[in-house]
Short mmCIF file of C-alpha atoms in Angstrom, two decimals:
data_model
loop_
_atom_site.label_atom_id
_atom_site.label_comp_id
_atom_site.label_asym_id
_atom_site.label_seq_id
_atom_site.Cartn_x
_atom_site.Cartn_y
_atom_site.Cartn_z
CA UNK F 1 37.28 -57.81 -41.81
CA UNK F 2 39.13 -60.01 -39.32
CA UNK F 3 42.19 -57.76 -39.54
CA UNK F 4 40.17 -54.65 -38.76
CA UNK F 5 38.29 -56.32 -35.90
CA UNK F 6 41.49 -57.78 -34.47
CA UNK F 7 42.97 -54.27 -34.44
CA UNK F 8 39.80 -52.74 -32.95
CA UNK F 9 39.79 -55.37 -30.20
CA UNK F 10 43.47 -54.80 -29.38
CA UNK F 11 44.56 -58.29 -30.44
CA UNK F 12 47.11 -56.98 -32.94
CA UNK F 13 48.91 -53.70 -33.45
CA UNK F 14 50.98 -52.26 -36.26
CA UNK F 15 54.75 -52.40 -35.80
CA UNK F 16 57.54 -50.58 -37.59
CA UNK F 17 61.00 -51.20 -36.15
CA UNK F 18 63.40 -53.82 -34.84
CA UNK F 19 61.91 -56.98 -33.28
CA UNK F 20 63.25 -57.69 -29.80
CA UNK F 21 63.18 -61.45 -30.25
CA UNK F 22 65.13 -61.62 -33.51
CA UNK F 23 66.70 -58.18 -33.89
CA UNK F 24 65.37 -58.08 -37.46
CA UNK F 25 63.74 -55.05 -39.07
CA UNK F 26 59.99 -55.61 -39.44
CA UNK F 27 56.99 -53.64 -40.72
CA UNK F 28 53.52 -55.16 -40.25
CA UNK F 29 51.16 -56.62 -37.67
CA UNK F 30 52.30 -58.13 -34.38
CA UNK F 31 50.40 -59.89 -31.61
CA UNK F 32 49.74 -57.33 -28.86
CA UNK F 33 50.69 -59.65 -25.99
CA UNK F 34 53.67 -61.54 -27.42
CA UNK F 35 54.76 -59.01 -30.08
CA UNK F 36 55.28 -61.91 -32.45
CA UNK F 37 54.85 -61.01 -36.15
CA UNK F 38 51.44 -61.96 -37.60
CA UNK F 39 50.96 -62.22 -41.35
CA UNK F 40 47.75 -60.80 -42.85
CA UNK F 41 46.81 -64.25 -44.11
CA UNK F 42 47.15 -65.72 -40.59
CA UNK F 43 44.91 -63.25 -38.74
CA UNK F 44 41.61 -65.01 -39.51
CA UNK F 45 42.82 -68.46 -38.50
CA UNK F 46 44.48 -67.18 -35.34
CA UNK F 47 41.80 -64.83 -33.97
CA UNK F 48 38.48 -65.67 -35.64
CA UNK F 49 37.13 -67.84 -32.82
CA UNK F 50 37.79 -65.13 -30.23
CA UNK F 51 36.40 -62.41 -32.50
CA UNK F 52 33.15 -64.29 -33.10
CA UNK F 53 32.73 -64.90 -29.36
CA UNK F 54 33.27 -61.27 -28.41
CA UNK F 55 31.42 -59.26 -31.07
CA UNK F 56 27.77 -58.67 -31.85
CA UNK F 57 24.86 -60.01 -29.79
CA UNK F 58 26.22 -61.97 -26.82
CA UNK F 59 26.18 -62.34 -23.06
CA UNK F 60 26.70 -59.01 -21.32
CA UNK F 61 30.34 -58.31 -20.48
CA UNK F 62 30.62 -56.02 -17.41
CA UNK F 63 33.78 -54.31 -18.71
CA UNK F 64 31.71 -52.97 -21.63
CA UNK F 65 28.70 -51.89 -19.56
CA UNK F 66 30.34 -49.74 -16.90
CA UNK F 67 30.62 -52.67 -14.48
CA UNK F 68 27.01 -53.84 -14.72
CA UNK F 69 26.77 -57.61 -14.21
CA UNK F 70 23.21 -58.88 -14.68
CA UNK F 71 24.09 -61.96 -12.66
CA UNK F 72 24.78 -59.71 -9.68
CA UNK F 73 22.42 -56.77 -9.97
CA UNK F 74 23.09 -54.72 -6.84
CA UNK F 75 20.24 -53.33 -4.76
CA UNK F 76 20.23 -51.56 -1.39
CA UNK F 77 17.69 -52.94 1.09
CA UNK F 78 16.81 -50.78 4.09
CA UNK F 79 16.74 -52.71 7.38
CA UNK F 80 16.27 -51.78 11.03
CA UNK F 81 18.98 -53.17 13.30
CA UNK F 82 17.85 -55.05 16.39
CA UNK F 83 20.88 -54.44 18.61
CA UNK F 84 23.69 -51.94 18.99
CA UNK F 85 26.40 -52.48 16.42
CA UNK F 86 30.15 -52.48 16.94
CA UNK F 87 31.67 -48.98 16.66
CA UNK F 88 33.81 -48.02 13.69
CA UNK F 89 36.35 -45.22 13.24
CA UNK F 90 35.59 -42.10 11.17
CA UNK F 91 36.88 -38.58 10.65
CA UNK F 92 35.42 -35.65 12.55
CA UNK F 93 33.39 -34.53 9.52
CA UNK F 94 32.12 -38.05 8.75
CA UNK F 95 31.08 -38.65 12.36
CA UNK F 96 29.13 -35.38 12.37
CA UNK F 97 27.26 -36.31 9.17
CA UNK F 98 26.31 -39.76 10.52
CA UNK F 99 24.96 -38.11 13.67
CA UNK F 100 23.15 -35.44 11.64
CA UNK F 101 21.32 -38.08 9.62
CA UNK F 102 20.75 -40.77 12.27
CA UNK F 103 19.89 -38.54 15.20
CA UNK F 104 19.20 -40.55 18.36
CA UNK F 105 19.88 -43.76 16.48
CA UNK F 106 23.61 -42.94 16.23
CA UNK F 107 26.14 -42.40 18.99
CA UNK F 108 29.51 -40.68 18.32
CA UNK F 109 32.49 -39.85 20.51
CA UNK F 110 36.03 -38.62 20.08
CA UNK F 111 38.72 -41.24 20.52
CA UNK F 112 41.27 -40.82 23.29
CA UNK F 113 44.11 -40.68 20.78
CA UNK F 114 42.55 -37.56 19.24
CA UNK F 115 42.13 -36.76 15.57
CA UNK F 116 39.49 -39.44 14.96
CA UNK F 117 36.01 -40.32 16.18
CA UNK F 118 34.05 -43.50 16.75
CA UNK F 119 30.54 -44.09 15.42
CA UNK F 120 28.02 -46.65 16.70
CA UNK F 121 24.63 -47.43 15.18
CA UNK F 122 22.16 -48.12 17.99
CA UNK F 123 19.20 -50.49 18.15
CA UNK F 124 16.37 -49.21 15.96
CA UNK F 125 18.62 -47.34 13.51
CA UNK F 126 17.94 -47.72 9.79
CA UNK F 127 20.78 -48.78 7.49
CA UNK F 128 20.93 -49.87 3.84
CA UNK F 129 22.56 -53.21 3.07
CA UNK F 130 23.62 -54.29 -0.43
CA UNK F 131 22.10 -57.40 -1.97
CA UNK F 132 22.60 -59.07 -5.35
CA UNK F 133 19.76 -60.23 -7.59
CA UNK F 134 19.79 -62.27 -10.80
CA UNK F 135 18.42 -60.20 -13.70
CA UNK F 136 16.67 -61.92 -16.60
CA UNK F 137 18.07 -59.74 -19.42
CA UNK F 138 21.50 -61.27 -19.92
CA UNK F 139 22.16 -60.55 -23.60
CA UNK F 140 22.78 -57.36 -25.60
CA UNK F 141 24.33 -56.09 -28.80
CA UNK F 142 27.68 -54.76 -27.61
CA UNK F 143 30.71 -53.12 -29.22
CA UNK F 144 33.65 -55.51 -29.73
CA UNK F 145 35.45 -56.49 -26.54
CA UNK F 146 38.56 -54.34 -26.14
CA UNK F 147 37.10 -51.38 -28.03
CA UNK F 148 39.11 -48.34 -26.91
CA UNK F 149 38.65 -44.78 -28.24
CA UNK F 150 42.34 -44.11 -27.62
CA UNK F 151 43.18 -46.64 -30.33
CA UNK F 152 41.47 -44.36 -32.86
CA UNK F 153 43.60 -41.40 -31.77
CA UNK F 154 41.26 -39.70 -29.31
CA UNK F 155 43.51 -38.12 -26.64
CA UNK F 156 43.43 -39.61 -23.16
CA UNK F 157 42.38 -36.32 -21.52
CA UNK F 158 39.34 -36.14 -23.83
CA UNK F 159 38.40 -39.78 -23.12
CA UNK F 160 38.51 -39.09 -19.37
CA UNK F 161 36.42 -35.92 -19.68
CA UNK F 162 33.59 -36.94 -22.00
CA UNK F 163 30.93 -39.62 -21.76
CA UNK F 164 31.54 -42.81 -23.73
CA UNK F 165 28.69 -41.99 -26.14
CA UNK F 166 30.68 -38.94 -27.26
CA UNK F 167 33.58 -41.25 -28.14
CA UNK F 168 31.21 -43.47 -30.12
CA UNK F 169 29.95 -40.40 -31.99
CA UNK F 170 33.46 -39.05 -32.67
CA UNK F 171 34.61 -42.34 -34.20
CA UNK F 172 31.42 -42.82 -36.21
CA UNK F 173 31.55 -39.24 -37.50
CA UNK F 174 35.14 -39.67 -38.69
CA UNK F 175 34.18 -42.89 -40.47
CA UNK F 176 31.20 -41.15 -42.11
CA UNK F 177 33.46 -38.35 -43.30
CA UNK F 178 36.06 -40.79 -44.65
CA UNK F 179 33.35 -42.63 -46.58
CA UNK F 180 32.49 -39.24 -48.07
CA UNK F 181 36.08 -38.74 -49.20
CA UNK F 182 36.87 -36.32 -46.38
CA UNK F 183 40.08 -37.14 -44.52
CA UNK F 184 40.38 -33.62 -43.07
CA UNK F 185 37.10 -31.91 -42.03
CA UNK F 186 38.65 -28.51 -42.73
CA UNK F 187 38.68 -29.42 -46.42
CA UNK F 188 34.94 -28.71 -46.33
CA UNK F 189 35.65 -25.01 -45.95
CA UNK F 190 37.48 -24.85 -49.25
CA UNK F 191 34.02 -25.35 -50.79
CA UNK F 192 31.46 -24.25 -48.20
CA UNK F 193 31.08 -21.39 -45.75
CA UNK F 194 31.34 -22.37 -42.06
CA UNK F 195 27.65 -21.49 -41.65
CA UNK F 196 26.68 -24.06 -44.30
CA UNK F 197 27.85 -27.14 -42.33
CA UNK F 198 25.53 -28.31 -39.55
CA UNK F 199 24.77 -31.24 -37.26
CA UNK F 200 21.60 -33.03 -36.15
CA UNK F 201 23.17 -36.00 -34.34
CA UNK F 202 20.77 -37.06 -31.60
CA UNK F 203 20.21 -39.63 -28.88
CA UNK F 204 17.49 -41.29 -26.90
CA UNK F 205 19.13 -40.75 -23.50
CA UNK F 206 22.42 -38.91 -24.05
CA UNK F 207 25.36 -39.64 -21.77
CA UNK F 208 23.88 -42.44 -19.68
CA UNK F 209 27.06 -43.12 -17.75
CA UNK F 210 27.10 -39.45 -16.77
CA UNK F 211 23.41 -39.58 -15.86
CA UNK F 212 24.23 -42.52 -13.60
CA UNK F 213 27.04 -40.49 -12.05
CA UNK F 214 24.73 -37.55 -11.35
CA UNK F 215 22.04 -39.64 -9.67
CA UNK F 216 23.66 -42.81 -8.35
CA UNK F 217 27.31 -41.76 -8.08
CA UNK F 218 26.59 -38.69 -5.97
CA UNK F 219 24.10 -40.62 -3.83
CA UNK F 220 26.68 -43.34 -3.10
CA UNK F 221 29.42 -40.75 -2.50
CA UNK F 222 31.53 -42.08 -5.37
CA UNK F 223 34.12 -39.92 -7.06
CA UNK F 224 32.25 -37.99 -9.76
CA UNK F 225 33.56 -35.24 -12.04
CA UNK F 226 32.39 -31.70 -11.42
CA UNK F 227 31.19 -31.29 -15.01
CA UNK F 228 29.32 -34.62 -15.15
CA UNK F 229 25.98 -32.88 -15.60
CA UNK F 230 26.97 -31.29 -18.93
CA UNK F 231 28.10 -34.66 -20.27
CA UNK F 232 24.63 -36.09 -19.63
CA UNK F 233 22.92 -33.71 -22.07
CA UNK F 234 21.91 -35.03 -25.50
CA UNK F 235 23.16 -31.84 -27.17
CA UNK F 236 26.63 -32.21 -25.62
CA UNK F 237 27.49 -35.08 -27.96
CA UNK F 238 27.27 -32.99 -31.11
CA UNK F 239 28.87 -30.06 -29.29
CA UNK F 240 32.03 -32.15 -28.77
CA UNK F 241 31.92 -33.42 -32.36
CA UNK F 242 31.85 -29.83 -33.57
CA UNK F 243 34.52 -28.58 -31.16
CA UNK F 244 36.97 -31.42 -31.78
CA UNK F 245 36.32 -32.22 -35.45
CA UNK F 246 34.06 -30.03 -37.57
CA UNK F 247 34.54 -26.47 -36.23
CA UNK F 248 31.50 -25.22 -38.13
CA UNK F 249 29.13 -22.37 -37.32
CA UNK F 250 26.09 -23.93 -38.96
CA UNK F 251 22.69 -25.17 -37.75
CA UNK F 252 22.59 -27.39 -34.64
CA UNK F 253 19.41 -29.40 -34.18
CA UNK F 254 19.89 -32.52 -32.01
CA UNK F 255 17.33 -35.24 -32.60
CA UNK F 256 15.66 -36.50 -29.44
CA UNK F 257 13.73 -39.76 -29.29
CA UNK F 258 13.91 -43.37 -28.28
CA UNK F 259 14.40 -46.00 -30.96
CA UNK F 260 13.66 -43.61 -33.83
CA UNK F 261 16.24 -40.93 -33.04
CA UNK F 262 18.23 -41.56 -36.23
CA UNK F 263 15.08 -41.12 -38.33
CA UNK F 264 14.31 -37.82 -36.60
CA UNK F 265 17.90 -36.66 -37.05
CA UNK F 266 18.00 -37.42 -40.77
CA UNK F 267 14.54 -35.90 -41.34
CA UNK F 268 15.66 -32.69 -39.65
CA UNK F 269 18.91 -32.66 -41.62
CA UNK F 270 17.05 -33.07 -44.92
CA UNK F 271 14.68 -30.20 -44.09
CA UNK F 272 17.62 -28.02 -43.07
CA UNK F 273 19.35 -28.60 -46.42
CA UNK F 274 16.15 -28.16 -48.43
CA UNK F 275 15.37 -24.88 -46.65
CA UNK F 276 18.77 -23.49 -47.68
CA UNK F 277 20.10 -23.16 -44.14
CA UNK F 278 22.95 -25.61 -44.82
CA UNK F 279 24.54 -27.55 -47.65
CA UNK F 280 26.25 -30.24 -45.55
CA UNK F 281 24.76 -31.96 -42.49
CA UNK F 282 26.13 -34.59 -40.12
CA UNK F 283 23.19 -36.75 -39.00
CA UNK F 284 22.55 -39.91 -37.02
CA UNK F 285 22.20 -41.20 -33.50
CA UNK F 286 24.16 -42.56 -30.56
CA UNK F 287 23.15 -44.40 -27.40
CA UNK F 288 24.61 -46.50 -24.63
CA UNK F 289 23.61 -49.66 -22.79
CA UNK F 290 23.30 -49.38 -19.03
CA UNK F 291 21.84 -51.21 -16.08
CA UNK F 292 19.02 -48.70 -15.74
CA UNK F 293 17.78 -48.98 -19.32
CA UNK F 294 18.01 -52.79 -19.23
CA UNK F 295 15.96 -53.02 -16.03
CA UNK F 296 13.32 -50.50 -17.08
CA UNK F 297 12.79 -51.97 -20.57
CA UNK F 298 12.41 -55.34 -18.83
CA UNK F 299 9.80 -53.87 -16.48
CA UNK F 300 7.90 -52.64 -19.54
CA UNK F 301 8.01 -56.15 -21.02
CA UNK F 302 9.56 -54.73 -24.19
CA UNK F 303 12.83 -56.67 -24.37
CA UNK F 304 13.61 -60.33 -24.87
CA UNK F 305 13.77 -62.38 -21.65
CA UNK F 306 17.14 -64.16 -21.89
CA UNK F 307 16.40 -66.69 -19.14
CA UNK F 308 13.23 -67.87 -20.90
CA UNK F 309 14.98 -67.91 -24.26
CA UNK F 310 17.87 -70.01 -22.95
CA UNK F 311 15.33 -72.41 -21.41
CA UNK F 312 13.84 -72.88 -24.88
CA UNK F 313 17.28 -73.76 -26.26
CA UNK F 314 17.93 -70.55 -28.18
CA UNK F 315 21.33 -68.90 -28.58
CA UNK F 316 21.89 -65.14 -28.07
CA UNK F 317 21.84 -64.61 -31.86
CA UNK F 318 18.30 -66.06 -31.99
CA UNK F 319 16.76 -63.99 -29.20
CA UNK F 320 15.50 -61.13 -31.36
CA UNK F 321 13.20 -62.56 -34.05
CA UNK F 322 11.12 -59.85 -35.79
CA UNK F 323 7.88 -61.01 -37.43
CA UNK F 324 8.12 -64.59 -36.21
CA UNK F 325 5.23 -66.16 -34.32
CA UNK F 326 7.54 -66.72 -31.33
CA UNK F 327 8.86 -63.14 -31.13
CA UNK F 328 9.40 -62.05 -27.56
CA UNK F 329 10.83 -58.52 -27.51
CA UNK F 330 13.66 -56.48 -28.93
CA UNK F 331 17.34 -56.52 -28.08
CA UNK F 332 19.20 -53.56 -26.59
CA UNK F 333 22.56 -52.42 -27.88
CA UNK F 334 24.91 -49.46 -27.90
CA UNK F 335 27.08 -47.53 -30.33
CA UNK F 336 26.58 -44.88 -33.01
CA UNK F 337 25.45 -44.60 -36.60
CA UNK F 338 26.37 -41.40 -38.47
CA UNK F 339 25.95 -40.33 -42.11
CA UNK F 340 27.06 -37.31 -44.14
CA UNK F 341 24.26 -35.59 -46.04
CA UNK F 342 24.79 -32.97 -48.77
CA UNK F 343 22.63 -31.24 -51.30
CA UNK F 344 23.17 -32.71 -54.77
CA UNK F 345 24.97 -29.59 -55.98
CA UNK F 346 27.22 -29.62 -52.91
CA UNK F 347 28.14 -33.30 -53.39
CA UNK F 348 28.95 -32.75 -57.08
CA UNK F 349 30.91 -29.57 -56.38
CA UNK F 350 32.85 -31.26 -53.59
CA UNK F 351 33.36 -34.48 -55.53
CA UNK F 352 31.91 -36.68 -52.79
CA UNK F 353 30.86 -40.26 -53.62
CA UNK F 354 27.06 -40.49 -53.70
CA UNK F 355 25.79 -43.70 -52.09
CA UNK F 356 22.10 -42.83 -52.20
CA UNK F 357 19.50 -40.11 -52.70
CA UNK F 358 16.86 -39.25 -50.10
CA UNK F 359 13.70 -38.71 -52.15
CA UNK F 360 11.55 -37.97 -49.10
CA UNK F 361 11.69 -37.97 -45.32
CA UNK F 362 8.92 -37.55 -42.81
CA UNK F 363 7.64 -38.37 -39.35
CA UNK F 364 4.18 -38.67 -37.83
CA UNK F 365 2.44 -38.99 -34.49
CA UNK F 366 -0.26 -41.57 -33.75
CA UNK F 367 -3.24 -39.42 -32.75
CA UNK F 368 -5.12 -40.26 -29.54
CA UNK F 369 -3.87 -42.92 -27.13
CA UNK F 370 -2.89 -43.76 -23.57
CA UNK F 371 0.29 -45.78 -24.19
CA UNK F 372 3.55 -44.18 -25.29
CA UNK F 373 5.20 -47.31 -26.74
CA UNK F 374 2.03 -48.72 -28.33
CA UNK F 375 2.35 -48.79 -32.15
CA UNK F 376 0.04 -46.62 -34.22
CA UNK F 377 -0.83 -45.84 -37.81
CA UNK F 378 0.11 -42.16 -38.06
CA UNK F 379 2.65 -42.74 -40.82
CA UNK F 380 -0.20 -43.77 -43.12
CA UNK F 381 -0.59 -40.04 -43.75
CA UNK F 382 2.49 -40.02 -46.00
CA UNK F 383 0.24 -41.73 -48.58
CA UNK F 384 -2.67 -39.30 -48.16
CA UNK F 385 -4.28 -37.97 -51.35
CA UNK F 386 -7.74 -37.03 -52.59
CA UNK F 387 -7.59 -38.52 -56.10
CA UNK F 388 -7.99 -42.08 -57.31
CA UNK F 389 -5.50 -44.02 -59.40
CA UNK F 390 -7.78 -43.57 -62.46
CA UNK F 391 -7.52 -39.77 -62.39
CA UNK F 392 -3.89 -39.19 -61.49
CA UNK F 393 -2.42 -35.76 -62.05
CA UNK F 394 -0.37 -35.09 -65.19
CA UNK F 395 2.25 -33.58 -62.85
CA UNK F 396 3.37 -37.11 -62.07
CA UNK F 397 4.69 -37.51 -65.63
CA UNK F 398 8.31 -36.45 -66.12
CA UNK F 399 7.87 -35.43 -69.78
CA UNK F 400 4.90 -33.20 -68.96
CA UNK F 401 6.81 -31.40 -66.21
CA UNK F 402 9.81 -30.95 -68.48
CA UNK F 403 7.65 -29.28 -71.16
CA UNK F 404 6.06 -26.97 -68.62
CA UNK F 405 9.42 -25.97 -67.20
CA UNK F 406 10.82 -25.22 -70.67
CA UNK F 407 7.81 -22.99 -71.44
CA UNK F 408 8.24 -21.12 -68.17
CA UNK F 409 11.95 -20.73 -68.91
CA UNK F 410 11.10 -19.18 -72.28
CA UNK F 411 8.79 -16.68 -70.58
CA UNK F 412 11.53 -15.91 -68.08
CA UNK F 413 14.06 -15.35 -70.86
CA UNK F 414 11.64 -12.94 -72.55
CA UNK F 415 11.35 -10.97 -69.32
CA UNK F 416 15.12 -10.84 -69.04
CA UNK F 417 15.44 -9.34 -72.50
CA UNK F 418 12.68 -6.82 -71.74
CA UNK F 419 14.36 -5.70 -68.54
CA UNK F 420 17.75 -5.35 -70.22
CA UNK F 421 16.10 -3.25 -72.94
CA UNK F 422 14.50 -1.09 -70.25
CA UNK F 423 17.98 -0.19 -69.02
CA UNK F 424 18.27 2.17 -71.96
CA UNK F 425 15.77 4.41 -70.18
CA UNK F 426 18.14 4.60 -67.24
CA UNK F 427 20.80 6.29 -69.38
CA UNK F 428 19.74 9.95 -69.61
CA UNK F 429 22.32 12.23 -71.17
CA UNK F 430 25.89 11.63 -72.27
CA UNK F 431 27.38 8.24 -71.26
CA UNK F 432 30.04 8.69 -68.59
CA UNK F 433 31.80 6.30 -66.22
CA UNK F 434 29.21 6.76 -63.45
CA UNK F 435 26.24 5.99 -65.67
CA UNK F 436 28.09 3.07 -67.25
CA UNK F 437 28.90 1.54 -63.88
CA UNK F 438 25.30 1.99 -62.73
CA UNK F 439 24.02 0.31 -65.87
CA UNK F 440 26.37 -2.63 -65.34
CA UNK F 441 25.21 -2.97 -61.73
CA UNK F 442 21.55 -2.93 -62.78
CA UNK F 443 22.29 -5.57 -65.42
CA UNK F 444 23.95 -7.77 -62.79
CA UNK F 445 20.92 -7.36 -60.54
CA UNK F 446 18.64 -8.48 -63.35
CA UNK F 447 20.79 -11.53 -64.11
CA UNK F 448 21.04 -12.45 -60.43
CA UNK F 449 17.30 -12.13 -59.88
CA UNK F 450 16.49 -14.10 -63.02
CA UNK F 451 18.94 -16.82 -62.03
CA UNK F 452 17.14 -17.21 -58.70
CA UNK F 453 13.83 -17.43 -60.53
CA UNK F 454 15.26 -20.11 -62.83
CA UNK F 455 16.32 -22.12 -59.79
CA UNK F 456 12.84 -21.70 -58.30
CA UNK F 457 11.30 -23.05 -61.50
CA UNK F 458 13.70 -25.98 -61.47
CA UNK F 459 12.88 -26.67 -57.82
CA UNK F 460 9.13 -26.54 -58.45
CA UNK F 461 8.92 -28.63 -61.62
CA UNK F 462 11.71 -30.96 -60.55
CA UNK F 463 11.18 -31.56 -56.82
CA UNK F 464 8.34 -29.61 -55.26
CA UNK F 465 5.40 -29.90 -57.68
CA UNK F 466 3.61 -32.32 -55.34
CA UNK F 467 3.93 -30.31 -52.16
CA UNK F 468 0.71 -28.82 -50.76
CA UNK F 469 -1.23 -30.62 -53.51
CA UNK F 470 -4.05 -32.62 -51.93
CA UNK F 471 -4.31 -34.85 -55.03
CA UNK F 472 -0.72 -36.10 -54.82
CA UNK F 473 0.51 -37.91 -51.72
CA UNK F 474 4.02 -37.18 -50.40
CA UNK F 475 5.07 -40.77 -51.14
CA UNK F 476 3.69 -40.79 -54.68
CA UNK F 477 5.03 -37.32 -55.45
CA UNK F 478 8.54 -37.96 -54.12
CA UNK F 479 8.76 -41.16 -56.19
CA UNK F 480 7.50 -39.34 -59.27
CA UNK F 481 10.32 -36.78 -58.92
CA UNK F 482 12.62 -39.57 -60.13
CA UNK F 483 10.18 -41.09 -62.60
CA UNK F 484 9.34 -43.92 -60.20
CA UNK F 485 6.13 -45.48 -58.87
CA UNK F 486 5.17 -47.73 -55.97
CA UNK F 487 6.14 -50.73 -58.11
CA UNK F 488 9.76 -49.55 -58.09
CA UNK F 489 10.15 -49.88 -54.31
CA UNK F 490 12.68 -52.71 -53.99
CA UNK F 491 13.14 -53.10 -50.23
CA UNK F 492 11.66 -51.79 -46.99
CA UNK F 493 13.50 -51.17 -43.74
CA UNK F 494 11.25 -51.91 -40.76
CA UNK F 495 11.68 -50.91 -37.17
CA UNK F 496 11.01 -54.59 -36.49
CA UNK F 497 10.97 -54.49 -32.70
CA UNK F 498 10.18 -58.21 -32.40
CA UNK F 499 7.25 -57.32 -30.15
CA UNK F 500 3.79 -58.81 -30.58
CA UNK F 501 2.00 -55.54 -31.34
CA UNK F 502 4.54 -53.72 -33.53
CA UNK F 503 5.25 -56.60 -35.89
CA UNK F 504 1.56 -56.81 -36.79
CA UNK F 505 1.06 -53.07 -37.07
CA UNK F 506 4.11 -52.13 -39.14
CA UNK F 507 3.54 -54.53 -42.08
CA UNK F 508 -0.17 -53.63 -42.07
CA UNK F 509 0.62 -49.91 -42.37
CA UNK F 510 3.14 -50.48 -45.16
CA UNK F 511 0.83 -52.86 -47.04
CA UNK F 512 -2.03 -50.36 -46.80
CA UNK F 513 0.17 -47.59 -48.18
CA UNK F 514 1.33 -49.68 -51.14
CA UNK F 515 -2.21 -50.78 -51.99
CA UNK F 516 -3.35 -47.15 -51.85
CA UNK F 517 -0.49 -46.12 -54.14
CA UNK F 518 -1.46 -48.78 -56.66
CA UNK F 519 1.37 -51.27 -56.34
CA UNK F 520 0.73 -54.36 -58.43
CA UNK F 521 -0.93 -57.11 -56.29
CA UNK F 522 1.44 -59.98 -55.58
CA UNK F 523 4.52 -57.83 -56.16
CA UNK F 524 6.06 -58.50 -52.73
CA UNK F 525 8.57 -56.23 -51.01
CA UNK F 526 11.46 -57.87 -49.11
CA UNK F 527 11.97 -56.41 -45.65
CA UNK F 528 14.98 -55.90 -43.39
CA UNK F 529 14.33 -55.21 -39.70
CA UNK F 530 16.53 -53.09 -37.47
#
């Protein structure tokens, strides 16, 4: 882990050649600054202290947040000057624009030397003066110091063109593919059609640095790229991933949300695969950390106040404390999380390692309300059902469903034999090549149609028996697909925002669901919070 982080942070690099200091041939790691050889076993001792100080949740480092320093948050205060100011030199065009905006409050004249003009702001003119404030959100979860997309092989021209969130997504997508055994994305098309590979990668804000360029950069007359607007769109992230990596022609459904974007993305990807529109989906989420989001979350009172936390003697690592009595808000961060999803048949056919199975996915709104961030209980509906535990449907039993499917398969096989026998009626007269070919085609049609019906039976009795059945809740039914019950749930992943309201609501919703599903009282579920 230290070796990988040291490489990511630019502390070491791989070397293959002749060392300048000794003239000896060497293959291995060297220190980036001194180019001295570094043995694998020495990396942890040499760099661990620096790595721990510059990874994870820590004080905001301006070089990682597009120059934002919370200790010097810049504002522009508009003031009215009380006396004529000293003139300053400007070009002809600049002088004209100052006069156009300031009117009678600005005086301009051409200098005697020619080619330049002088501008003077007169008494009563309005100007904006920068001032620096101390923000109270000083801590965030940041990528390792020194993280550089070029180190992963992303070309410099791409890095300069795209927003940083696109670089996060590119790296995370490659890592997701590698974990799936895919070192070359084009290998997918040896097994799947280009229309069967899609992407639902989403974001809460999209390219925030580009958004800042559109609104603040243009306003302050800073150099801003002509195509900055396109890089601010949420959908642009997955567009670049597809253009530079995947090259598919499959479904594109970017998830859009705030903290739950990854959930929305995966839910959409699952539905896309289950509907037959794709067999492979790239899903997940990416977001950035910027001055604007930090300030506005602070104004909402949603994030942890670093100044207050430091005053209480807490370290940055202790400032987000879900479910504690002292919780005081969540912690912002940036980066990307991407997964590769496949249908079971696709994963087996492709030979991909299977890390987990999604038995069910779903989302819900929270009915009536007047606060967007306020937590609600809409997700309770995933446990909705009309029956009681004493009269549960026989469909929940795996053996019962297996027997029913086998009986239906026998009926289907009987129909197949009947239809093949009916083909004899098609042959009228002496058997020739034309009639023989037609008979073979009809037989193939029968087999193809019956095969689809077999798959439909397997889908129904195996996976979909609970759908649209008011007596079986989505949660209970999706567990029963695998012969499981509420007692088999081994861990729960909470949003865990570390806010006063959410961390009461979320456990209450989950506890209510488990009680409704009949989980054994006292059988606690350990929880991990995002």
